[in-house]
């Protein structure tokens, strides 16, 4: 993707993309420093290991590097939130305040964020509608419905998180 983008859009853009487990990064990642790290709706699966995860990210970032993530965060403790966590095999789910504290502990400064709940609800609704209308066999449809209900009832929130690695 990066080569195609360079060729067609921005010949001077230096971009590299890696897909990997955050706890088993390839040498191509660990042997260099990055100005930006992007994580899309995946960090919440490792909230129980958040300090380990953020320490690994910090190691591969330049000082003043930018971490951008979209993630589900707990807004309240309810039996439905517990069901969501169990269905996703999540022993822990952090709140926004807890995530901000974890960022600070690991050398990041929470720069900004945005509540993406309305986007999440629209996306969930269209996904559920498509599955049901087209009769697509999807074992996760009930999980999508539960997630939508949790966001709608302010028990779960979907956030854009931007943090800057401390310059030290």
PDB file of C-alpha atoms in Angstrom:
ATOM      1  CA  UNK A   1       0.000   0.000   0.000  1.00  0.00           C
ATOM      2  CA  UNK A   2       2.806   2.414   0.869  1.00  0.00           C
ATOM      3  CA  UNK A   3       4.576   1.842  -2.463  1.00  0.00           C
ATOM      4  CA  UNK A   4       1.376   2.420  -4.405  1.00  0.00           C
ATOM      5  CA  UNK A   5       0.675   5.621  -2.457  1.00  0.00           C
ATOM      6  CA  UNK A   6       4.210   6.901  -3.065  1.00  0.00           C
ATOM      7  CA  UNK A   7       3.975   6.173  -6.775  1.00  0.00           C
ATOM      8  CA  UNK A   8       0.526   7.635  -7.346  1.00  0.00           C
ATOM      9  CA  UNK A   9       0.118  10.385  -4.775  1.00  0.00           C
ATOM     10  CA  UNK A  10       3.207  11.465  -2.885  1.00  0.00           C
ATOM     11  CA  UNK A  11       6.523  10.313  -4.258  1.00  0.00           C
ATOM     12  CA  UNK A  12       8.358  11.924  -1.319  1.00  0.00           C
ATOM     13  CA  UNK A  13       6.274  10.199   1.381  1.00  0.00           C
ATOM     14  CA  UNK A  14       8.194   7.670   3.445  1.00  0.00           C
ATOM     15  CA  UNK A  15       5.620   5.300   4.882  1.00  0.00           C
ATOM     16  CA  UNK A  16       5.824   1.746   6.139  1.00  0.00           C
ATOM     17  CA  UNK A  17       2.966  -0.447   7.278  1.00  0.00           C
ATOM     18  CA  UNK A  18       3.238  -3.487   9.539  1.00  0.00           C
ATOM     19  CA  UNK A  19       0.570  -5.842  10.762  1.00  0.00           C
ATOM     20  CA  UNK A  20       1.728  -7.784  13.800  1.00  0.00           C
ATOM     21  CA  UNK A  21       0.875  -8.852  17.303  1.00  0.00           C
ATOM     22  CA  UNK A  22       1.767  -6.059  19.645  1.00  0.00           C
ATOM     23  CA  UNK A  23       3.496  -8.524  21.975  1.00  0.00           C
ATOM     24  CA  UNK A  24       5.542 -10.167  19.218  1.00  0.00           C
ATOM     25  CA  UNK A  25       6.731  -7.355  16.973  1.00  0.00           C
ATOM     26  CA  UNK A  26       9.007  -8.307  14.053  1.00  0.00           C
ATOM     27  CA  UNK A  27      12.642  -7.128  13.986  1.00  0.00           C
ATOM     28  CA  UNK A  28      11.736  -4.762  11.136  1.00  0.00           C
ATOM     29  CA  UNK A  29       9.690  -2.855  13.703  1.00  0.00           C
ATOM     30  CA  UNK A  30      11.790  -3.187  16.857  1.00  0.00           C
ATOM     31  CA  UNK A  31      15.017  -2.177  15.093  1.00  0.00           C
ATOM     32  CA  UNK A  32      13.821   1.313  14.216  1.00  0.00           C
ATOM     33  CA  UNK A  33      11.992   4.324  15.620  1.00  0.00           C
ATOM     34  CA  UNK A  34       8.686   5.618  14.297  1.00  0.00           C
ATOM     35  CA  UNK A  35       7.147   9.084  14.322  1.00  0.00           C
ATOM     36  CA  UNK A  36       3.589   7.687  14.340  1.00  0.00           C
ATOM     37  CA  UNK A  37       1.879   4.533  15.538  1.00  0.00           C
ATOM     38  CA  UNK A  38      -1.743   3.780  14.641  1.00  0.00           C
ATOM     39  CA  UNK A  39      -3.877   1.163  16.361  1.00  0.00           C
ATOM     40  CA  UNK A  40      -7.421   0.633  15.190  1.00  0.00           C
ATOM     41  CA  UNK A  41      -9.906  -0.876  17.634  1.00  0.00           C
ATOM     42  CA  UNK A  42      -7.495  -3.421  19.050  1.00  0.00           C
ATOM     43  CA  UNK A  43      -5.912  -2.095  22.220  1.00  0.00           C
ATOM     44  CA  UNK A  44      -8.959  -2.942  24.355  1.00  0.00           C
ATOM     45  CA  UNK A  45      -8.189  -6.654  23.955  1.00  0.00           C
ATOM     46  CA  UNK A  46      -5.000  -6.052  25.979  1.00  0.00           C
ATOM     47  CA  UNK A  47      -6.199  -3.679  28.693  1.00  0.00           C
ATOM     48  CA  UNK A  48      -5.091  -6.308  31.227  1.00  0.00           C
ATOM     49  CA  UNK A  49      -1.527  -5.806  29.894  1.00  0.00           C
ATOM     50  CA  UNK A  50      -1.769  -2.077  29.139  1.00  0.00           C
ATOM     51  CA  UNK A  51       1.516  -1.087  30.784  1.00  0.00           C
ATOM     52  CA  UNK A  52       3.414  -3.782  28.882  1.00  0.00           C
ATOM     53  CA  UNK A  53       1.726  -2.747  25.627  1.00  0.00           C
ATOM     54  CA  UNK A  54       2.392   0.976  26.043  1.00  0.00           C
ATOM     55  CA  UNK A  55       6.017   0.309  27.080  1.00  0.00           C
ATOM     56  CA  UNK A  56       6.531  -1.659  23.842  1.00  0.00           C
ATOM     57  CA  UNK A  57       4.986   1.126  21.780  1.00  0.00           C
ATOM     58  CA  UNK A  58       7.115   3.715  23.561  1.00  0.00           C
ATOM     59  CA  UNK A  59      10.303   1.759  22.754  1.00  0.00           C
ATOM     60  CA  UNK A  60       9.691   1.984  19.001  1.00  0.00           C
ATOM     61  CA  UNK A  61       8.706   5.671  18.922  1.00  0.00           C
ATOM     62  CA  UNK A  62      10.760   8.802  18.482  1.00  0.00           C
ATOM     63  CA  UNK A  63      10.520  11.368  21.256  1.00  0.00           C
ATOM     64  CA  UNK A  64       7.482  13.535  20.460  1.00  0.00           C
ATOM     65  CA  UNK A  65       6.065  10.689  18.330  1.00  0.00           C
ATOM     66  CA  UNK A  66       2.299  10.447  17.983  1.00  0.00           C
ATOM     67  CA  UNK A  67       0.167   7.476  19.024  1.00  0.00           C
ATOM     68  CA  UNK A  68      -3.320   7.390  17.497  1.00  0.00           C
ATOM     69  CA  UNK A  69      -5.835   4.767  18.536  1.00  0.00           C
ATOM     70  CA  UNK A  70      -9.524   4.092  18.296  1.00  0.00           C
ATOM     71  CA  UNK A  71     -10.725   1.964  21.143  1.00  0.00           C
ATOM     72  CA  UNK A  72     -13.655   0.816  23.215  1.00  0.00           C
ATOM     73  CA  UNK A  73     -13.541   1.973  26.818  1.00  0.00           C
ATOM     74  CA  UNK A  74     -15.739   1.173  29.766  1.00  0.00           C
ATOM     75  CA  UNK A  75     -18.083   3.967  30.816  1.00  0.00           C
ATOM     76  CA  UNK A  76     -19.826   2.070  33.636  1.00  0.00           C
ATOM     77  CA  UNK A  77     -19.867  -1.329  35.328  1.00  0.00           C
ATOM     78  CA  UNK A  78     -23.011  -3.277  34.534  1.00  0.00           C
ATOM     79  CA  UNK A  79     -23.918  -6.914  33.970  1.00  0.00           C
ATOM     80  CA  UNK A  80     -24.127  -6.171  30.219  1.00  0.00           C
ATOM     81  CA  UNK A  81     -20.617  -4.693  30.260  1.00  0.00           C
ATOM     82  CA  UNK A  82     -19.455  -7.883  31.992  1.00  0.00           C
ATOM     83  CA  UNK A  83     -21.169  -9.981  29.278  1.00  0.00           C
ATOM     84  CA  UNK A  84     -19.364  -7.977  26.589  1.00  0.00           C
ATOM     85  CA  UNK A  85     -16.033  -8.497  28.361  1.00  0.00           C
ATOM     86  CA  UNK A  86     -16.655 -12.233  28.761  1.00  0.00           C
ATOM     87  CA  UNK A  87     -17.691 -12.621  25.113  1.00  0.00           C
ATOM     88  CA  UNK A  88     -14.438 -10.943  24.044  1.00  0.00           C
ATOM     89  CA  UNK A  89     -12.333 -12.847  26.614  1.00  0.00           C
ATOM     90  CA  UNK A  90     -11.329  -9.578  28.279  1.00  0.00           C
ATOM     91  CA  UNK A  91     -10.397  -9.850  31.965  1.00  0.00           C
ATOM     92  CA  UNK A  92     -10.122  -6.049  32.259  1.00  0.00           C
ATOM     93  CA  UNK A  93     -11.605  -3.081  30.424  1.00  0.00           C
ATOM     94  CA  UNK A  94     -10.317   0.404  31.172  1.00  0.00           C
ATOM     95  CA  UNK A  95     -12.164   3.687  31.400  1.00  0.00           C
ATOM     96  CA  UNK A  96     -10.873   6.788  29.609  1.00  0.00           C
ATOM     97  CA  UNK A  97      -9.417   8.105  32.895  1.00  0.00           C
ATOM     98  CA  UNK A  98      -7.623   4.796  33.503  1.00  0.00           C
ATOM     99  CA  UNK A  99      -6.226   4.787  29.964  1.00  0.00           C
ATOM    100  CA  UNK A 100      -5.018   8.372  30.339  1.00  0.00           C
ATOM    101  CA  UNK A 101      -3.230   7.368  33.581  1.00  0.00           C
ATOM    102  CA  UNK A 102      -1.623   4.384  31.835  1.00  0.00           C
ATOM    103  CA  UNK A 103      -0.406   6.648  29.023  1.00  0.00           C
ATOM    104  CA  UNK A 104       1.225   8.989  31.563  1.00  0.00           C
ATOM    105  CA  UNK A 105       2.849   6.072  33.444  1.00  0.00           C
ATOM    106  CA  UNK A 106       4.424   4.941  30.185  1.00  0.00           C
ATOM    107  CA  UNK A 107       5.860   8.243  28.990  1.00  0.00           C
ATOM    108  CA  UNK A 108       2.968   9.610  26.940  1.00  0.00           C
ATOM    109  CA  UNK A 109       0.915  12.742  27.229  1.00  0.00           C
ATOM    110  CA  UNK A 110      -2.764  12.486  26.345  1.00  0.00           C
ATOM    111  CA  UNK A 111      -3.020  15.153  23.641  1.00  0.00           C
ATOM    112  CA  UNK A 112      -6.612  14.972  22.545  1.00  0.00           C
ATOM    113  CA  UNK A 113      -9.467  12.673  21.826  1.00  0.00           C
ATOM    114  CA  UNK A 114     -12.898  12.544  20.350  1.00  0.00           C
ATOM    115  CA  UNK A 115     -15.999  10.645  21.303  1.00  0.00           C
ATOM    116  CA  UNK A 116     -16.942   8.483  18.315  1.00  0.00           C
ATOM    117  CA  UNK A 117     -20.071   6.942  19.821  1.00  0.00           C
ATOM    118  CA  UNK A 118     -22.388   8.297  17.117  1.00  0.00           C
ATOM    119  CA  UNK A 119     -20.134   6.850  14.391  1.00  0.00           C
ATOM    120  CA  UNK A 120     -20.031   3.534  16.242  1.00  0.00           C
ATOM    121  CA  UNK A 121     -23.815   3.404  16.490  1.00  0.00           C
ATOM    122  CA  UNK A 122     -24.325   4.169  12.781  1.00  0.00           C
ATOM    123  CA  UNK A 123     -21.689   1.619  11.783  1.00  0.00           C
ATOM    124  CA  UNK A 124     -23.118  -1.055  14.093  1.00  0.00           C
ATOM    125  CA  UNK A 125     -26.646  -0.433  12.842  1.00  0.00           C
ATOM    126  CA  UNK A 126     -25.672  -0.786   9.187  1.00  0.00           C
ATOM    127  CA  UNK A 127     -23.570  -3.885   9.930  1.00  0.00           C
ATOM    128  CA  UNK A 128     -26.415  -5.549  11.851  1.00  0.00           C
ATOM    129  CA  UNK A 129     -28.984  -4.584   9.185  1.00  0.00           C
ATOM    130  CA  UNK A 130     -26.837  -6.049   6.396  1.00  0.00           C
ATOM    131  CA  UNK A 131     -26.289  -9.299   8.281  1.00  0.00           C
ATOM    132  CA  UNK A 132     -29.993  -9.718   9.054  1.00  0.00           C
ATOM    133  CA  UNK A 133     -31.377  -8.549   5.678  1.00  0.00           C
ATOM    134  CA  UNK A 134     -28.984 -10.663   3.626  1.00  0.00           C
ATOM    135  CA  UNK A 135     -29.192 -13.676   5.916  1.00  0.00           C
ATOM    136  CA  UNK A 136     -25.417 -13.714   6.351  1.00  0.00           C
ATOM    137  CA  UNK A 137     -24.402 -16.427   8.811  1.00  0.00           C
ATOM    138  CA  UNK A 138     -22.624 -14.448  11.515  1.00  0.00           C
ATOM    139  CA  UNK A 139     -22.120 -15.880  14.992  1.00  0.00           C
ATOM    140  CA  UNK A 140     -21.078 -12.420  16.225  1.00  0.00           C
ATOM    141  CA  UNK A 141     -24.351 -10.651  15.372  1.00  0.00           C
ATOM    142  CA  UNK A 142     -25.576 -10.897  18.978  1.00  0.00           C
ATOM    143  CA  UNK A 143     -22.264  -9.443  20.169  1.00  0.00           C
ATOM    144  CA  UNK A 144     -22.702  -6.533  17.719  1.00  0.00           C
ATOM    145  CA  UNK A 145     -26.211  -5.963  19.099  1.00  0.00           C
ATOM    146  CA  UNK A 146     -24.922  -6.063  22.683  1.00  0.00           C
ATOM    147  CA  UNK A 147     -22.123  -3.616  21.838  1.00  0.00           C
ATOM    148  CA  UNK A 148     -24.565  -1.245  20.141  1.00  0.00           C
ATOM    149  CA  UNK A 149     -26.836  -1.347  23.188  1.00  0.00           C
ATOM    150  CA  UNK A 150     -23.912  -0.684  25.539  1.00  0.00           C
ATOM    151  CA  UNK A 151     -22.819   2.364  23.545  1.00  0.00           C
ATOM    152  CA  UNK A 152     -26.409   3.588  23.180  1.00  0.00           C
ATOM    153  CA  UNK A 153     -26.905   3.316  26.971  1.00  0.00           C
ATOM    154  CA  UNK A 154     -23.573   5.017  27.781  1.00  0.00           C
ATOM    155  CA  UNK A 155     -22.080   1.900  29.372  1.00  0.00           C
ATOM    156  CA  UNK A 156     -19.362   1.617  26.726  1.00  0.00           C
ATOM    157  CA  UNK A 157     -17.751   4.384  24.704  1.00  0.00           C
ATOM    158  CA  UNK A 158     -15.834   4.375  21.438  1.00  0.00           C
ATOM    159  CA  UNK A 159     -13.009   6.914  21.531  1.00  0.00           C
ATOM    160  CA  UNK A 160     -10.337   8.375  19.301  1.00  0.00           C
ATOM    161  CA  UNK A 161      -7.220   8.764  21.429  1.00  0.00           C
ATOM    162  CA  UNK A 162      -4.191  10.860  20.472  1.00  0.00           C
ATOM    163  CA  UNK A 163      -1.106  10.828  22.692  1.00  0.00           C
ATOM    164  CA  UNK A 164       2.386  12.259  22.292  1.00  0.00           C
ATOM    165  CA  UNK A 165       5.483  10.466  23.532  1.00  0.00           C
ATOM    166  CA  UNK A 166       7.359  12.593  26.028  1.00  0.00           C
ATOM    167  CA  UNK A 167      10.515  14.153  24.634  1.00  0.00           C
ATOM    168  CA  UNK A 168      12.732  12.836  27.429  1.00  0.00           C
TER     169      UNK A 168
END
